[in-house]
Amino acid sequence: MVKFIESELLHLRSEVYDMWTLVCNQMDQVRLAVLGLDSGIASQVMVRERRVDAFELKIDSDVEDFIALYTPVAVDLRFVLAMLKINNDLERIGDYADGIARFVRDSEGCLLDSSLVDNLHLNEMFTVVLEMMKGLQQAFVDEDPAKATSVMSMDDRLDTIKAASTGVLVEYARANPDSIALCMGLAGVFRKLERTGDHLTNIAEEIVFFIDAKVLKHTSGMEESGKQSD
């Protein structure tokens, strides 16, 4: 029985890892779609969103079945609950990638000013998000709470870039009135990337929780940061 439970837990871990890889690829592809306003890549991201949703439902079902069959306690319970929450956060990140892809599709025929992209630090925003995703995935594999915690600090850079983007977009729209719709869409991209960072912070907390049983979001430092879930 013990070996069978361990096998089921390993299978669940593998599923979450695969979900993670899929969502990370979605975000990487949508980065290319935005920077090139490439509707073809955007369409591929939107099609694969169905796989993300199906994966989330499968993992949710597997977690529910595991709890019902084995009534886990202690370490095993912490683990399956963390997998459930991480799965939900990954699905939300997948939703953001899909939303960004839809912006690209709706912007077909528009041109993206390279100087605007540079001033917005748009590529850096995506780079930080992807570094956080990959860093946390490695922390998950290695069961390294210190690595997970260190990745959380990168979210501050996302907040800084997002805060500065509003002024840049407003100024550009004033100088180029025909770009107002595009600028509004880009503002939405930055909001989604900022929220992605918040969900990645949630994931980092869950990694630490199932490894060290530390609930970081209830410490004073995390309360002051004001991070909230959707």
CSV table of C-alpha atoms in Angstrom, one decimal:
chain,number,residue,atom,x,y,z
A,1,MET,CA,0.0,0.0,0.0
A,2,VAL,CA,2.8,2.4,1.0
A,3,LYS,CA,4.6,1.8,-2.3
A,4,PHE,CA,1.4,2.3,-4.3
A,5,ILE,CA,0.7,5.6,-2.5
A,6,GLU,CA,4.3,6.8,-3.3
A,7,SER,CA,3.7,5.8,-6.9
A,8,GLU,CA,0.5,7.8,-7.1
A,9,LEU,CA,2.3,10.9,-5.6
A,10,LEU,CA,5.1,10.6,-8.1
A,11,HIS,CA,2.6,10.4,-10.9
A,12,LEU,CA,0.8,13.6,-9.6
A,13,ARG,CA,4.2,15.4,-9.3
A,14,SER,CA,4.9,14.4,-12.9
A,15,GLU,CA,1.6,15.7,-14.1
A,16,VAL,CA,2.1,19.0,-12.4
A,17,TYR,CA,5.6,19.2,-13.9
A,18,ASP,CA,4.2,18.6,-17.4
A,19,MET,CA,1.5,21.2,-16.9
A,20,TRP,CA,4.2,23.6,-15.8
A,21,THR,CA,6.2,23.0,-19.0
A,22,LEU,CA,3.2,23.5,-21.2
A,23,VAL,CA,2.2,26.8,-19.5
A,24,CYS,CA,5.8,28.0,-19.6
A,25,ASN,CA,5.9,27.3,-23.3
A,26,GLN,CA,2.7,29.2,-23.8
A,27,MET,CA,4.2,32.2,-22.1
A,28,ASP,CA,7.4,31.9,-24.2
A,29,GLN,CA,5.4,31.7,-27.4
A,30,VAL,CA,3.1,34.6,-26.6
A,31,ARG,CA,6.2,36.7,-25.9
A,32,LEU,CA,7.3,36.1,-29.5
A,33,ALA,CA,3.7,36.8,-30.7
A,34,VAL,CA,3.6,40.2,-28.9
A,35,LEU,CA,7.0,41.4,-29.8
A,36,GLY,CA,6.4,40.6,-33.5
A,37,LEU,CA,2.6,41.2,-33.4
A,38,ASP,CA,2.5,37.7,-35.0
A,39,SER,CA,-1.1,36.5,-35.2
A,40,GLY,CA,0.0,33.1,-36.4
A,41,ILE,CA,1.9,32.4,-33.2
A,42,ALA,CA,-0.9,33.9,-31.2
A,43,SER,CA,-3.4,31.6,-32.8
A,44,GLN,CA,-1.3,28.6,-31.9
A,45,VAL,CA,-1.2,29.8,-28.3
A,46,MET,CA,-5.0,30.1,-28.3
A,47,VAL,CA,-5.5,26.6,-29.6
A,48,ARG,CA,-3.1,25.1,-27.0
A,49,GLU,CA,-5.1,26.8,-24.2
A,50,ARG,CA,-7.6,24.0,-24.5
A,51,ARG,CA,-4.8,21.6,-23.5
A,52,VAL,CA,-4.0,23.7,-20.5
A,53,ASP,CA,-7.6,23.7,-19.4
A,54,ALA,CA,-7.9,19.9,-19.9
A,55,PHE,CA,-4.7,19.3,-18.0
A,56,GLU,CA,-6.0,21.4,-15.0
A,57,LEU,CA,-9.2,19.4,-14.8
A,58,LYS,CA,-7.3,16.1,-15.0
A,59,ILE,CA,-4.9,17.1,-12.1
A,60,ASP,CA,-7.8,18.4,-10.0
A,61,SER,CA,-9.6,15.1,-10.5
A,62,ASP,CA,-6.5,13.1,-9.6
A,63,VAL,CA,-6.0,15.1,-6.4
A,64,GLU,CA,-9.6,14.6,-5.4
A,65,ASP,CA,-9.4,10.9,-6.1
A,66,PHE,CA,-6.2,10.6,-4.1
A,67,ILE,CA,-7.7,12.3,-1.1
A,68,ALA,CA,-10.9,10.2,-1.3
A,69,LEU,CA,-9.0,6.9,-1.6
A,70,TYR,CA,-6.2,7.4,0.9
A,71,THR,CA,-7.2,10.2,3.3
A,72,PRO,CA,-3.6,11.5,3.4
A,73,VAL,CA,-2.2,13.2,6.5
A,74,ALA,CA,0.9,15.3,7.4
A,75,VAL,CA,3.5,15.4,4.6
A,76,ASP,CA,1.3,13.7,2.0
A,77,LEU,CA,-1.6,16.0,2.7
A,78,ARG,CA,0.5,19.1,2.4
A,79,PHE,CA,1.9,17.8,-0.8
A,80,VAL,CA,-1.4,17.1,-2.6
A,81,LEU,CA,-2.9,20.4,-1.3
A,82,ALA,CA,0.1,22.2,-2.7
A,83,MET,CA,-0.3,20.5,-6.0
A,84,LEU,CA,-3.9,21.5,-6.2
A,85,LYS,CA,-3.1,25.1,-5.6
A,86,ILE,CA,-0.1,25.2,-7.9
A,87,ASN,CA,-2.2,23.6,-10.6
A,88,ASN,CA,-4.8,26.4,-10.2
A,89,ASP,CA,-2.1,29.1,-10.4
A,90,LEU,CA,-0.6,27.6,-13.5
A,91,GLU,CA,-4.0,27.5,-15.1
A,92,ARG,CA,-4.5,31.2,-14.4
A,93,ILE,CA,-1.1,31.9,-15.9
A,94,GLY,CA,-2.2,30.0,-19.0
A,95,ASP,CA,-5.3,32.1,-19.1
A,96,TYR,CA,-3.2,35.3,-19.1
A,97,ALA,CA,-1.1,33.9,-22.0
A,98,ASP,CA,-4.3,33.2,-23.9
A,99,GLY,CA,-5.6,36.7,-23.2
A,100,ILE,CA,-2.3,38.2,-24.4
A,101,ALA,CA,-2.6,36.1,-27.6
A,102,ARG,CA,-6.1,37.4,-28.2
A,103,PHE,CA,-4.7,41.0,-28.0
A,104,VAL,CA,-2.2,40.1,-30.7
A,105,ARG,CA,-4.9,38.6,-32.8
A,106,ASP,CA,-7.1,41.7,-32.5
A,107,SER,CA,-4.1,43.9,-33.3
A,108,GLU,CA,-3.5,42.3,-36.7
A,109,GLY,CA,-2.3,44.9,-39.2
A,110,CYS,CA,-0.9,47.2,-36.5
A,111,LEU,CA,2.8,48.1,-36.2
A,112,LEU,CA,4.6,48.0,-32.9
A,113,ASP,CA,7.1,50.9,-32.6
A,114,SER,CA,10.5,49.5,-31.6
A,115,SER,CA,11.3,52.6,-29.5
A,116,LEU,CA,8.0,52.1,-27.6
A,117,VAL,CA,8.9,48.5,-26.9
A,118,ASP,CA,12.3,49.6,-25.6
A,119,ASN,CA,10.9,52.4,-23.4
A,120,LEU,CA,8.3,50.0,-21.9
A,121,HIS,CA,10.9,47.3,-21.2
A,122,LEU,CA,8.3,44.8,-22.6
A,123,ASN,CA,10.9,42.2,-23.5
A,124,GLU,CA,12.4,42.4,-20.0
A,125,MET,CA,9.0,42.0,-18.5
A,126,PHE,CA,8.5,38.7,-20.3
A,127,THR,CA,12.1,37.7,-19.6
A,128,VAL,CA,11.6,38.1,-15.8
A,129,VAL,CA,8.3,36.2,-15.9
A,130,LEU,CA,10.0,33.3,-17.8
A,131,GLU,CA,13.0,33.3,-15.5
A,132,MET,CA,10.6,33.1,-12.5
A,133,MET,CA,8.7,30.3,-14.0
A,134,LYS,CA,11.7,28.2,-14.9
A,135,GLY,CA,13.5,29.0,-11.6
A,136,LEU,CA,10.4,27.9,-9.6
A,137,GLN,CA,10.1,24.7,-11.7
A,138,GLN,CA,13.6,23.8,-10.8
A,139,ALA,CA,13.0,24.6,-7.2
A,140,PHE,CA,10.0,22.3,-7.4
A,141,VAL,CA,12.0,19.5,-8.9
A,142,ASP,CA,14.9,19.9,-6.5
A,143,GLU,CA,12.6,20.5,-3.5
A,144,ASP,CA,14.6,23.6,-2.8
A,145,PRO,CA,12.7,26.1,-0.6
A,146,ALA,CA,15.6,28.6,-0.6
A,147,LYS,CA,15.5,28.7,-4.4
A,148,ALA,CA,11.8,29.2,-4.4
A,149,THR,CA,12.1,32.0,-1.9
A,150,SER,CA,14.9,33.7,-3.8
A,151,VAL,CA,12.7,33.8,-7.0
A,152,MET,CA,10.0,35.6,-5.2
A,153,SER,CA,12.1,38.8,-5.0
A,154,MET,CA,12.1,39.0,-8.8
A,155,ASP,CA,8.4,40.0,-8.7
A,156,ASP,CA,9.4,43.4,-7.5
A,157,ARG,CA,11.0,44.1,-10.9
A,158,LEU,CA,7.7,43.2,-12.6
A,159,ASP,CA,5.8,45.7,-10.3
A,160,THR,CA,8.3,48.4,-11.1
A,161,ILE,CA,8.1,47.9,-14.9
A,162,LYS,CA,4.3,47.7,-14.8
A,163,ALA,CA,4.1,51.0,-12.7
A,164,ALA,CA,6.3,52.8,-15.2
A,165,SER,CA,4.4,51.5,-18.3
A,166,THR,CA,1.3,53.6,-17.7
A,167,GLY,CA,3.1,56.9,-18.1
A,168,VAL,CA,5.0,55.7,-21.2
A,169,LEU,CA,1.8,54.5,-22.9
A,170,VAL,CA,-0.1,57.7,-22.1
A,171,GLU,CA,2.6,59.8,-23.4
A,172,TYR,CA,2.9,57.8,-26.6
A,173,ALA,CA,-0.8,57.8,-27.1
A,174,ARG,CA,-1.0,61.6,-26.8
A,175,ALA,CA,1.8,61.9,-29.4
A,176,ASN,CA,0.2,59.3,-31.7
A,177,PRO,CA,-3.6,59.4,-31.4
A,178,ASP,CA,-4.1,56.7,-33.9
A,179,SER,CA,-2.3,54.3,-31.6
A,180,ILE,CA,-4.7,54.7,-28.6
A,181,ALA,CA,-6.4,51.3,-29.1
A,182,LEU,CA,-3.0,49.6,-29.4
A,183,CYS,CA,-1.7,51.3,-26.2
A,184,MET,CA,-4.8,50.3,-24.3
A,185,GLY,CA,-4.2,46.7,-25.4
A,186,LEU,CA,-0.6,46.9,-24.3
A,187,ALA,CA,-1.7,48.2,-20.9
A,188,GLY,CA,-3.7,45.0,-20.6
A,189,VAL,CA,-0.6,42.9,-21.5
A,190,PHE,CA,1.3,44.6,-18.6
A,191,ARG,CA,-1.5,44.0,-16.2
A,192,LYS,CA,-1.6,40.3,-17.1
A,193,LEU,CA,2.2,39.9,-16.8
A,194,GLU,CA,2.1,41.6,-13.4
A,195,ARG,CA,-0.7,39.3,-12.2
A,196,THR,CA,1.4,36.4,-13.6
A,197,GLY,CA,4.1,37.5,-11.2
A,198,ASP,CA,1.7,37.4,-8.3
A,199,HIS,CA,0.6,33.9,-9.2
A,200,LEU,CA,4.2,32.8,-9.4
A,201,THR,CA,4.7,34.2,-5.9
A,202,ASN,CA,1.8,32.1,-4.8
A,203,ILE,CA,3.5,29.0,-6.3
A,204,ALA,CA,6.7,29.8,-4.5
A,205,GLU,CA,4.8,29.9,-1.2
A,206,GLU,CA,3.2,26.5,-1.9
A,207,ILE,CA,6.6,25.0,-2.7
A,208,VAL,CA,7.9,26.2,0.6
A,209,PHE,CA,4.7,25.1,2.3
A,210,PHE,CA,4.8,21.4,1.2
A,211,ILE,CA,8.6,21.2,1.9
A,212,ASP,CA,8.9,23.1,5.1
A,213,ALA,CA,5.3,23.5,6.2
A,214,LYS,CA,5.9,27.3,6.3
A,215,VAL,CA,2.9,29.4,5.2
A,216,LEU,CA,4.8,32.5,4.1
A,217,LYS,CA,1.7,34.5,3.1
A,218,HIS,CA,0.8,34.8,6.8
A,219,THR,CA,4.1,36.3,7.8
A,220,SER,CA,4.3,40.0,8.3
A,221,GLY,CA,6.5,40.5,5.3
A,222,MET,CA,4.1,38.9,2.8
A,223,GLU,CA,1.2,40.8,4.4
A,224,GLU,CA,2.9,44.1,3.8
A,225,SER,CA,3.5,43.2,0.2
A,226,GLY,CA,-0.2,43.2,-0.4
A,227,LYS,CA,-0.2,40.3,-2.9
A,228,GLN,CA,-3.7,38.9,-3.5
A,229,SER,CA,-5.1,36.0,-5.5
A,230,ASP,CA,-7.6,36.4,-8.2
